[in-house]
GROMACS .gro file of C-alpha atoms in nm:
model
  340
    1MET     CA    1  -0.970  19.221 -14.622
    2ASP     CA    2  -1.071  18.873 -14.739
    3ARG     CA    3  -1.432  18.775 -14.697
    4ALA     CA    4  -1.551  18.418 -14.649
    5THR     CA    5  -1.913  18.496 -14.712
    6SER     CA    6  -2.122  18.737 -14.917
    7LYS     CA    7  -2.296  18.875 -14.606
    8ARG     CA    8  -2.357  19.248 -14.595
    9ARG     CA    9  -2.123  19.447 -14.375
   10ASP     CA   10  -2.416  19.584 -14.173
   11GLU     CA   11  -2.589  19.250 -14.111
   12PRO     CA   12  -2.684  19.238 -13.743
   13MET     CA   13  -2.612  18.980 -13.478
   14ARG     CA   14  -2.733  18.923 -13.122
   15ALA     CA   15  -2.492  18.997 -12.841
   16ALA     CA   16  -2.485  19.038 -12.465
   17PHE     CA   17  -2.389  19.392 -12.377
   18TYR     CA   18  -2.338  19.636 -12.091
   19ASP     CA   19  -2.245  20.003 -12.083
   20THR     CA   20  -2.219  20.071 -11.713
   21PRO     CA   21  -2.082  19.872 -11.417
   22GLY     CA   22  -2.324  19.703 -11.182
   23PRO     CA   23  -2.520  19.389 -11.087
   24ALA     CA   24  -2.580  19.138 -11.364
   25LYS     CA   25  -2.958  19.177 -11.385
   26SER     CA   26  -2.930  19.554 -11.377
   27VAL     CA   27  -2.671  19.612 -11.648
   28LEU     CA   28  -2.657  19.309 -11.879
   29ARG     CA   29  -2.893  19.301 -12.175
   30VAL     CA   30  -2.911  19.133 -12.515
   31LEU     CA   31  -2.940  19.349 -12.825
   32GLU     CA   32  -2.867  19.352 -13.196
   33VAL     CA   33  -2.543  19.508 -13.314
   34ALA     CA   34  -2.366  19.512 -13.648
   35ARG     CA   35  -2.167  19.196 -13.711
   36PRO     CA   36  -1.793  19.270 -13.671
   37GLU     CA   37  -1.551  19.247 -13.962
   38PRO     CA   38  -1.199  19.111 -13.915
   39GLY     CA   39  -0.922  19.366 -13.945
   40PRO     CA   40  -0.559  19.300 -14.045
   41GLY     CA   41  -0.427  18.992 -13.872
   42GLN     CA   42  -0.769  18.905 -13.732
   43VAL     CA   43  -1.019  18.626 -13.783
   44ARG     CA   44  -1.395  18.631 -13.731
   45VAL     CA   45  -1.540  18.341 -13.535
   46ARG     CA   46  -1.899  18.217 -13.535
   47VAL     CA   47  -1.925  18.150 -13.162
   48ALA     CA   48  -2.050  17.812 -13.041
   49LEU     CA   49  -1.991  17.842 -12.665
   50SER     CA   50  -1.897  18.151 -12.464
   51ALA     CA   51  -1.737  18.068 -12.130
   52ILE     CA   52  -1.763  18.283 -11.818
   53ASN     CA   53  -1.480  18.334 -11.569
   54PRO     CA   54  -1.461  18.520 -11.236
   55GLY     CA   55  -1.255  18.785 -11.417
   56ASP     CA   56  -1.558  18.861 -11.636
   57ILE     CA   57  -1.757  18.931 -11.321
   58PHE     CA   58  -1.481  19.158 -11.190
   59MET     CA   59  -1.476  19.353 -11.516
   60ARG     CA   60  -1.853  19.398 -11.517
   61LEU     CA   61  -1.852  19.527 -11.162
   62ASN     CA   62  -1.545  19.749 -11.194
   63SER     CA   63  -1.549  19.887 -11.549
   64THR     CA   64  -1.468  20.254 -11.597
   65PRO     CA   65  -1.578  20.481 -11.884
   66GLN     CA   66  -1.243  20.414 -12.051
   67ASP     CA   67  -1.337  20.044 -12.079
   68PHE     CA   68  -1.638  20.118 -12.302
   69GLN     CA   69  -1.588  20.150 -12.678
   70PRO     CA   70  -1.813  20.173 -12.986
   71VAL     CA   71  -2.008  19.854 -13.058
   72GLY     CA   72  -2.202  19.936 -13.372
   73GLU     CA   73  -2.424  20.231 -13.285
   74HIS     CA   74  -2.379  20.166 -12.912
   75THR     CA   75  -2.094  20.234 -12.671
   76GLY     CA   76  -2.012  19.965 -12.417
   77ARG     CA   77  -1.868  19.615 -12.431
   78ILE     CA   78  -1.957  19.256 -12.509
   79PRO     CA   79  -1.833  19.040 -12.218
   80HIS     CA   80  -1.626  18.720 -12.188
   81GLN     CA   81  -1.272  18.624 -12.287
   82ASP     CA   82  -1.304  18.250 -12.365
   83GLY     CA   83  -1.506  18.029 -12.596
   84THR     CA   84  -1.516  17.806 -12.901
   85GLY     CA   85  -1.646  17.841 -13.253
   86THR     CA   86  -1.565  17.824 -13.623
   87ILE     CA   87  -1.374  18.080 -13.829
   88ASP     CA   88  -1.591  18.216 -14.111
   89ALA     CA   89  -1.388  18.516 -14.232
   90VAL     CA   90  -1.029  18.642 -14.215
   91GLY     CA   91  -0.863  18.981 -14.239
   92SER     CA   92  -0.568  19.081 -14.452
   93GLY     CA   93  -0.247  18.897 -14.374
   94VAL     CA   94  -0.427  18.581 -14.254
   95ASP     CA   95  -0.418  18.264 -14.463
   96PRO     CA   96  -0.767  18.221 -14.619
   97SER     CA   97  -0.737  17.847 -14.553
   98ARG     CA   98  -0.819  17.925 -14.188
   99VAL     CA   99  -1.185  17.964 -14.287
  100GLY     CA  100  -1.367  17.659 -14.152
  101ASP     CA  101  -1.124  17.594 -13.863
  102ARG     CA  102  -1.288  17.492 -13.536
  103VAL     CA  103  -1.108  17.687 -13.267
  104TRP     CA  104  -1.078  17.763 -12.898
  105ILE     CA  105  -1.047  18.131 -12.815
  106TRP     CA  106  -0.842  18.310 -12.552
  107MET     CA  107  -0.833  18.676 -12.444
  108ALA     CA  108  -1.114  18.793 -12.668
  109GLY     CA  109  -1.212  19.149 -12.585
  110ALA     CA  110  -0.861  19.249 -12.476
  111GLY     CA  111  -0.813  19.601 -12.606
  112HIS     CA  112  -1.145  19.608 -12.792
  113PRO     CA  113  -1.510  19.551 -12.697
  114TRP     CA  114  -1.575  19.227 -12.890
  115GLY     CA  115  -1.596  18.951 -12.629
  116THR     CA  116  -1.733  18.603 -12.698
  117ALA     CA  117  -2.086  18.660 -12.559
  118ALA     CA  118  -2.218  18.718 -12.910
  119GLU     CA  119  -2.302  18.523 -13.221
  120TRP     CA  120  -1.974  18.643 -13.377
  121THR     CA  121  -1.648  18.783 -13.243
  122VAL     CA  122  -1.317  18.896 -13.391
  123VAL     CA  123  -0.975  18.818 -13.243
  124PRO     CA  124  -0.611  18.815 -13.357
  125SER     CA  125  -0.552  18.498 -13.557
  126GLU     CA  126  -0.318  18.343 -13.298
  127GLN     CA  127  -0.588  18.379 -13.030
  128ALA     CA  128  -0.816  18.143 -13.223
  129VAL     CA  129  -0.636  17.810 -13.181
  130VAL     CA  130  -0.734  17.505 -13.384
  131LEU     CA  131  -0.920  17.242 -13.183
  132PRO     CA  132  -0.778  16.895 -13.255
  133ASP     CA  133  -1.012  16.643 -13.412
  134GLY     CA  134  -1.246  16.483 -13.162
  135ILE     CA  135  -1.222  16.762 -12.903
  136SER     CA  136  -1.565  16.887 -12.798
  137ASP     CA  137  -1.677  17.249 -12.787
  138GLU     CA  138  -1.734  17.197 -12.415
  139LEU     CA  139  -1.371  17.103 -12.347
  140GLY     CA  140  -1.243  17.382 -12.570
  141ALA     CA  141  -1.456  17.638 -12.388
  142CYS     CA  142  -1.314  17.532 -12.051
  143LEU     CA  143  -0.958  17.625 -12.152
  144GLY     CA  144  -0.867  17.992 -12.204
  145ILE     CA  145  -0.801  18.174 -11.878
  146PRO     CA  146  -0.806  17.867 -11.646
  147ALA     CA  147  -0.574  17.644 -11.849
  148MET     CA  148  -0.339  17.924 -11.955
  149THR     CA  149  -0.314  18.054 -11.598
  150ALA     CA  150  -0.235  17.700 -11.481
  151HIS     CA  151   0.033  17.660 -11.749
  152TRP     CA  152   0.200  17.991 -11.660
  153CYS     CA  153   0.202  17.907 -11.290
  154LEU     CA  154   0.356  17.567 -11.362
  155HIS     CA  155   0.625  17.691 -11.602
  156ALA     CA  156   0.708  18.050 -11.500
  157ASP     CA  157   1.004  17.927 -11.293
  158GLY     CA  158   1.120  17.651 -11.526
  159SER     CA  159   0.993  17.307 -11.616
  160PRO     CA  160   0.802  17.123 -11.341
  161ARG     CA  161   0.934  16.789 -11.466
  162ASP     CA  162   1.046  16.568 -11.175
  163ARG     CA  163   0.932  16.836 -10.929
  164THR     CA  164   0.672  16.800 -10.656
  165VAL     CA  165   0.397  17.054 -10.714
  166LEU     CA  166   0.126  17.145 -10.462
  167VAL     CA  167  -0.194  17.273 -10.624
  168ALA     CA  168  -0.420  17.454 -10.379
  169GLY     CA  169  -0.787  17.402 -10.462
  170GLY     CA  170  -0.749  17.115 -10.705
  171ALA     CA  171  -1.121  17.098 -10.782
  172GLY     CA  172  -1.135  17.456 -10.912
  173ALA     CA  173  -1.093  17.550 -11.276
  174VAL     CA  174  -0.727  17.656 -11.257
  175GLY     CA  175  -0.653  17.379 -11.009
  176HIS     CA  176  -0.805  17.116 -11.240
  177TYR     CA  177  -0.581  17.215 -11.530
  178ALA     CA  178  -0.278  17.265 -11.307
  179ILE     CA  179  -0.313  16.899 -11.206
  180GLU     CA  180  -0.358  16.774 -11.562
  181LEU     CA  181  -0.092  16.995 -11.720
  182GLY     CA  182   0.145  16.924 -11.432
  183LYS     CA  183   0.110  16.550 -11.483
  184ALA     CA  184   0.151  16.594 -11.858
  185ALA     CA  185   0.475  16.783 -11.793
  186GLY     CA  186   0.616  16.507 -11.571
  187ALA     CA  187   0.551  16.655 -11.225
  188ARG     CA  188   0.438  16.479 -10.912
  189VAL     CA  189   0.119  16.661 -10.812
  190VAL     CA  190  -0.024  16.702 -10.464
  191THR     CA  191  -0.348  16.893 -10.418
  192THR     CA  192  -0.567  17.025 -10.138
  193VAL     CA  193  -0.947  17.024 -10.142
  194SER     CA  194  -1.230  17.095  -9.898
  195GLY     CA  195  -1.419  16.765  -9.902
  196PRO     CA  196  -1.472  16.415 -10.045
  197GLU     CA  197  -1.660  16.517 -10.361
  198LYS     CA  198  -1.393  16.765 -10.462
  199GLY     CA  199  -1.130  16.510 -10.368
  200ALA     CA  200  -1.281  16.263 -10.613
  201SER     CA  201  -1.264  16.527 -10.889
  202ALA     CA  202  -0.897  16.596 -10.813
  203ARG     CA  203  -0.812  16.226 -10.819
  204ALA     CA  204  -0.993  16.187 -11.150
  205ALA     CA  205  -0.776  16.470 -11.288
  206GLY     CA  206  -0.468  16.264 -11.194
  207ALA     CA  207  -0.344  16.405 -10.861
  208ASP     CA  208  -0.096  16.173 -10.690
  209LEU     CA  209  -0.199  16.280 -10.340
  210VAL     CA  210  -0.520  16.455 -10.229
  211VAL     CA  211  -0.543  16.614  -9.883
  212ASN     CA  212  -0.834  16.791  -9.715
  213TYR     CA  213  -0.687  17.126  -9.611
  214ARG     CA  214  -0.939  17.144  -9.325
  215ASP     CA  215  -0.770  16.849  -9.151
  216ALA     CA  216  -0.564  16.960  -8.853
  217ASP     CA  217  -0.270  16.751  -8.976
  218ALA     CA  218  -0.297  16.853  -9.345
  219ALA     CA  219   0.064  16.970  -9.359
  220GLN     CA  220   0.192  16.649  -9.203
  221GLN     CA  221  -0.013  16.442  -9.450
  222ILE     CA  222   0.158  16.624  -9.737
  223ILE     CA  223   0.507  16.581  -9.590
  224ASP     CA  224   0.445  16.213  -9.512
  225GLY     CA  225   0.291  16.144  -9.853
  226ALA     CA  226   0.510  16.349 -10.083
  227GLY     CA  227   0.789  16.515  -9.886
  228PRO     CA  228   0.868  16.887  -9.910
  229VAL     CA  229   0.722  17.047 -10.222
  230ASP     CA  230   0.912  17.243 -10.486
  231ARG     CA  231   0.635  17.459 -10.631
  232ILE     CA  232   0.302  17.574 -10.492
  233ILE     CA  233   0.021  17.703 -10.713
  234GLU     CA  234  -0.188  17.912 -10.478
  235VAL     CA  235  -0.546  18.040 -10.505
  236ALA     CA  236  -0.581  18.184 -10.153
  237LEU     CA  237  -0.246  18.308 -10.025
  238THR     CA  238  -0.387  18.484  -9.719
  239ASP     CA  239  -0.567  18.173  -9.599
  240ASN     CA  240  -0.306  17.917  -9.696
  241LEU     CA  241   0.033  18.080  -9.636
  242ALA     CA  242   0.091  17.898  -9.306
  243LEU     CA  243   0.026  17.561  -9.473
  244ASP     CA  244   0.243  17.657  -9.770
  245LEU     CA  245   0.537  17.748  -9.548
  246ALA     CA  246   0.497  17.426  -9.351
  247VAL     CA  247   0.537  17.208  -9.660
  248ALA     CA  248   0.767  17.415  -9.885
  249GLY     CA  249   1.116  17.279  -9.940
  250PRO     CA  250   1.427  17.498  -9.953
  251GLY     CA  251   1.421  17.727 -10.257
  252ALA     CA  252   1.057  17.650 -10.333
  253THR     CA  253   0.836  17.886 -10.534
  254ILE     CA  254   0.487  17.994 -10.431
  255VAL     CA  255   0.291  18.125 -10.731
  256THR     CA  256  -0.036  18.299 -10.647
  257TYR     CA  257  -0.288  18.387 -10.918
  258SER     CA  258  -0.583  18.517 -10.716
  259ALA     CA  259  -0.625  18.810 -10.478
  260GLN     CA  260  -0.831  18.786 -10.160
  261PRO     CA  261  -0.994  19.091  -9.997
  262ASP     CA  262  -0.737  19.092  -9.715
  263ASP     CA  263  -0.368  19.091  -9.796
  264PRO     CA  264  -0.148  18.839  -9.615
  265ALA     CA  265   0.097  18.933  -9.342
  266LEU     CA  266   0.431  18.810  -9.475
  267PRO     CA  267   0.667  18.639  -9.230
  268VAL     CA  268   0.970  18.781  -9.406
  269PHE     CA  269   1.237  18.602  -9.206
  270ARG     CA  270   1.077  18.259  -9.261
  271LEU     CA  271   1.060  18.330  -9.634
  272MET     CA  272   1.423  18.443  -9.633
  273TRP     CA  273   1.544  18.149  -9.424
  274ALA     CA  274   1.409  17.900  -9.679
  275ASN     CA  275   1.517  18.112  -9.979
  276LEU     CA  276   1.161  18.099 -10.107
  277VAL     CA  277   1.036  18.277 -10.417
  278LEU     CA  278   0.694  18.443 -10.393
  279ARG     CA  279   0.558  18.508 -10.742
  280PHE     CA  280   0.238  18.681 -10.847
  281ALA     CA  281   0.072  18.580 -11.174
  282LEU     CA  282  -0.201  18.752 -11.374
  283PHE     CA  283  -0.315  18.611 -11.708
  284LEU     CA  284  -0.395  18.949 -11.864
  285THR     CA  285  -0.042  19.083 -11.808
  286GLU     CA  286   0.148  18.762 -11.876
  287PRO     CA  287   0.427  18.804 -12.135
  288ARG     CA  288   0.303  18.754 -12.490
  289ASP     CA  289   0.558  18.484 -12.570
  290ALA     CA  290   0.449  18.290 -12.261
  291LEU     CA  291   0.084  18.316 -12.366
  292LEU     CA  292   0.161  18.181 -12.712
  293ARG     CA  293   0.368  17.900 -12.564
  294SER     CA  294   0.084  17.814 -12.326
  295ALA     CA  295  -0.166  17.799 -12.612
  296ALA     CA  296   0.062  17.570 -12.814
  297GLU     CA  297   0.137  17.335 -12.526
  298ILE     CA  298  -0.225  17.321 -12.412
  299THR     CA  299  -0.325  17.221 -12.766
  300ALA     CA  300  -0.052  16.955 -12.769
  301ALA     CA  301  -0.191  16.820 -12.441
  302LEU     CA  302  -0.537  16.809 -12.602
  303ARG     CA  303  -0.398  16.597 -12.886
  304GLU     CA  304  -0.245  16.360 -12.632
  305GLY     CA  305  -0.578  16.321 -12.448
  306ALA     CA  306  -0.428  16.473 -12.131
  307LEU     CA  307  -0.704  16.729 -12.064
  308THR     CA  308  -1.065  16.682 -11.963
  309PRO     CA  309  -1.356  16.927 -11.937
  310LEU     CA  310  -1.490  17.076 -11.619
  311PRO     CA  311  -1.858  17.013 -11.540
  312VAL     CA  312  -2.035  17.239 -11.789
  313HIS     CA  313  -2.355  17.431 -11.707
  314SER     CA  314  -2.522  17.572 -12.019
  315PHE     CA  315  -2.734  17.887 -12.044
  316GLY     CA  316  -2.894  18.057 -12.342
  317LEU     CA  317  -2.777  18.401 -12.450
  318ASP     CA  318  -3.093  18.556 -12.309
  319ASP     CA  319  -3.002  18.411 -11.968
  320VAL     CA  320  -2.660  18.578 -11.954
  321ALA     CA  321  -2.743  18.751 -11.623
  322LEU     CA  322  -2.840  18.417 -11.465
  323ALA     CA  323  -2.513  18.267 -11.591
  324HIS     CA  324  -2.315  18.552 -11.433
  325GLU     CA  325  -2.499  18.503 -11.106
  326ALA     CA  326  -2.415  18.131 -11.113
  327VAL     CA  327  -2.044  18.218 -11.135
  328GLU     CA  328  -2.082  18.473 -10.855
  329ASN     CA  329  -2.243  18.199 -10.643
  330HIS     CA  330  -1.937  17.977 -10.700
  331ILE     CA  331  -2.097  17.715 -10.921
  332THR     CA  332  -1.878  17.405 -10.945
  333GLY     CA  333  -1.748  17.376 -11.301
  334LYS     CA  334  -1.789  17.611 -11.595
  335ALA     CA  335  -2.087  17.828 -11.687
  336VAL     CA  336  -2.121  17.879 -12.064
  337LEU     CA  337  -2.359  18.050 -12.302
  338ASP     CA  338  -2.464  17.809 -12.579
  339LEU     CA  339  -2.497  18.000 -12.909
  340ARG     CA  340  -2.509  17.697 -13.138
   0.00000   0.00000   0.00000
């Protein structure tokens, strides 16, 4: 293993941690653990911002004993999949020139307990992607799960170029990047929102048509403004299936990336009649080659200035429970822990 510093192997760091499922204030705490060392193919990142996603809340509430692994002298896990930081050490098989790279991180903590809610984390080298010059930590921290989910939904059934794409919930994190990445890929993008403020956010992201889904004539507004749609990126299939079917063109694809408590009742004949494709997408089980492609194309979009940050709400590491509660309360934008 190559070392970028002369730090002792057992030098401690501060990290958020939990070792049992439960409410944020009951199970999350901050403690000192031994700083991780990068293994073969890995890099160590000095974390700047650790971003929190709804999936991190789900994991905290639903972890099983099998999800907890050794973290120094403790057994549990450090939460969060996304973030930004600077590589300060590399493992064997990684080019030492990577030391000093500013990076955005995706899928930290997958298969091991080292999430980004700590002063340092370790990830496979390809999961620490170089941030282009001029890109802020805040924008980099907003990517990860939201942007990569959006990219997969857009591209899983072929290029969206010259297609009409409906993005449900265009002011949400995935919706925001689905709009921006869809426009960057050459799609015409329609989106639904719940009110004027969210509509303004969706227009700022570049949506060609914004419709309030609460309007009684929402489907007709979409048909009149954009015609039948080719691809629908759906956040609430149970609630929105009737609208989706009303605006979907023949052979359209509905891609849903979020599960509601109640499953939808599927009108099978209507789906068959229109030859629709109903696809389910989950970031954590997305094919590896698609994940790597997403990371590369998201970074290319960053270089082109096509992506913008969500509203960022910063918390200190010691306030990790408050940050989790903000996400649970559906804060608009992105909650992050600032470890700079």
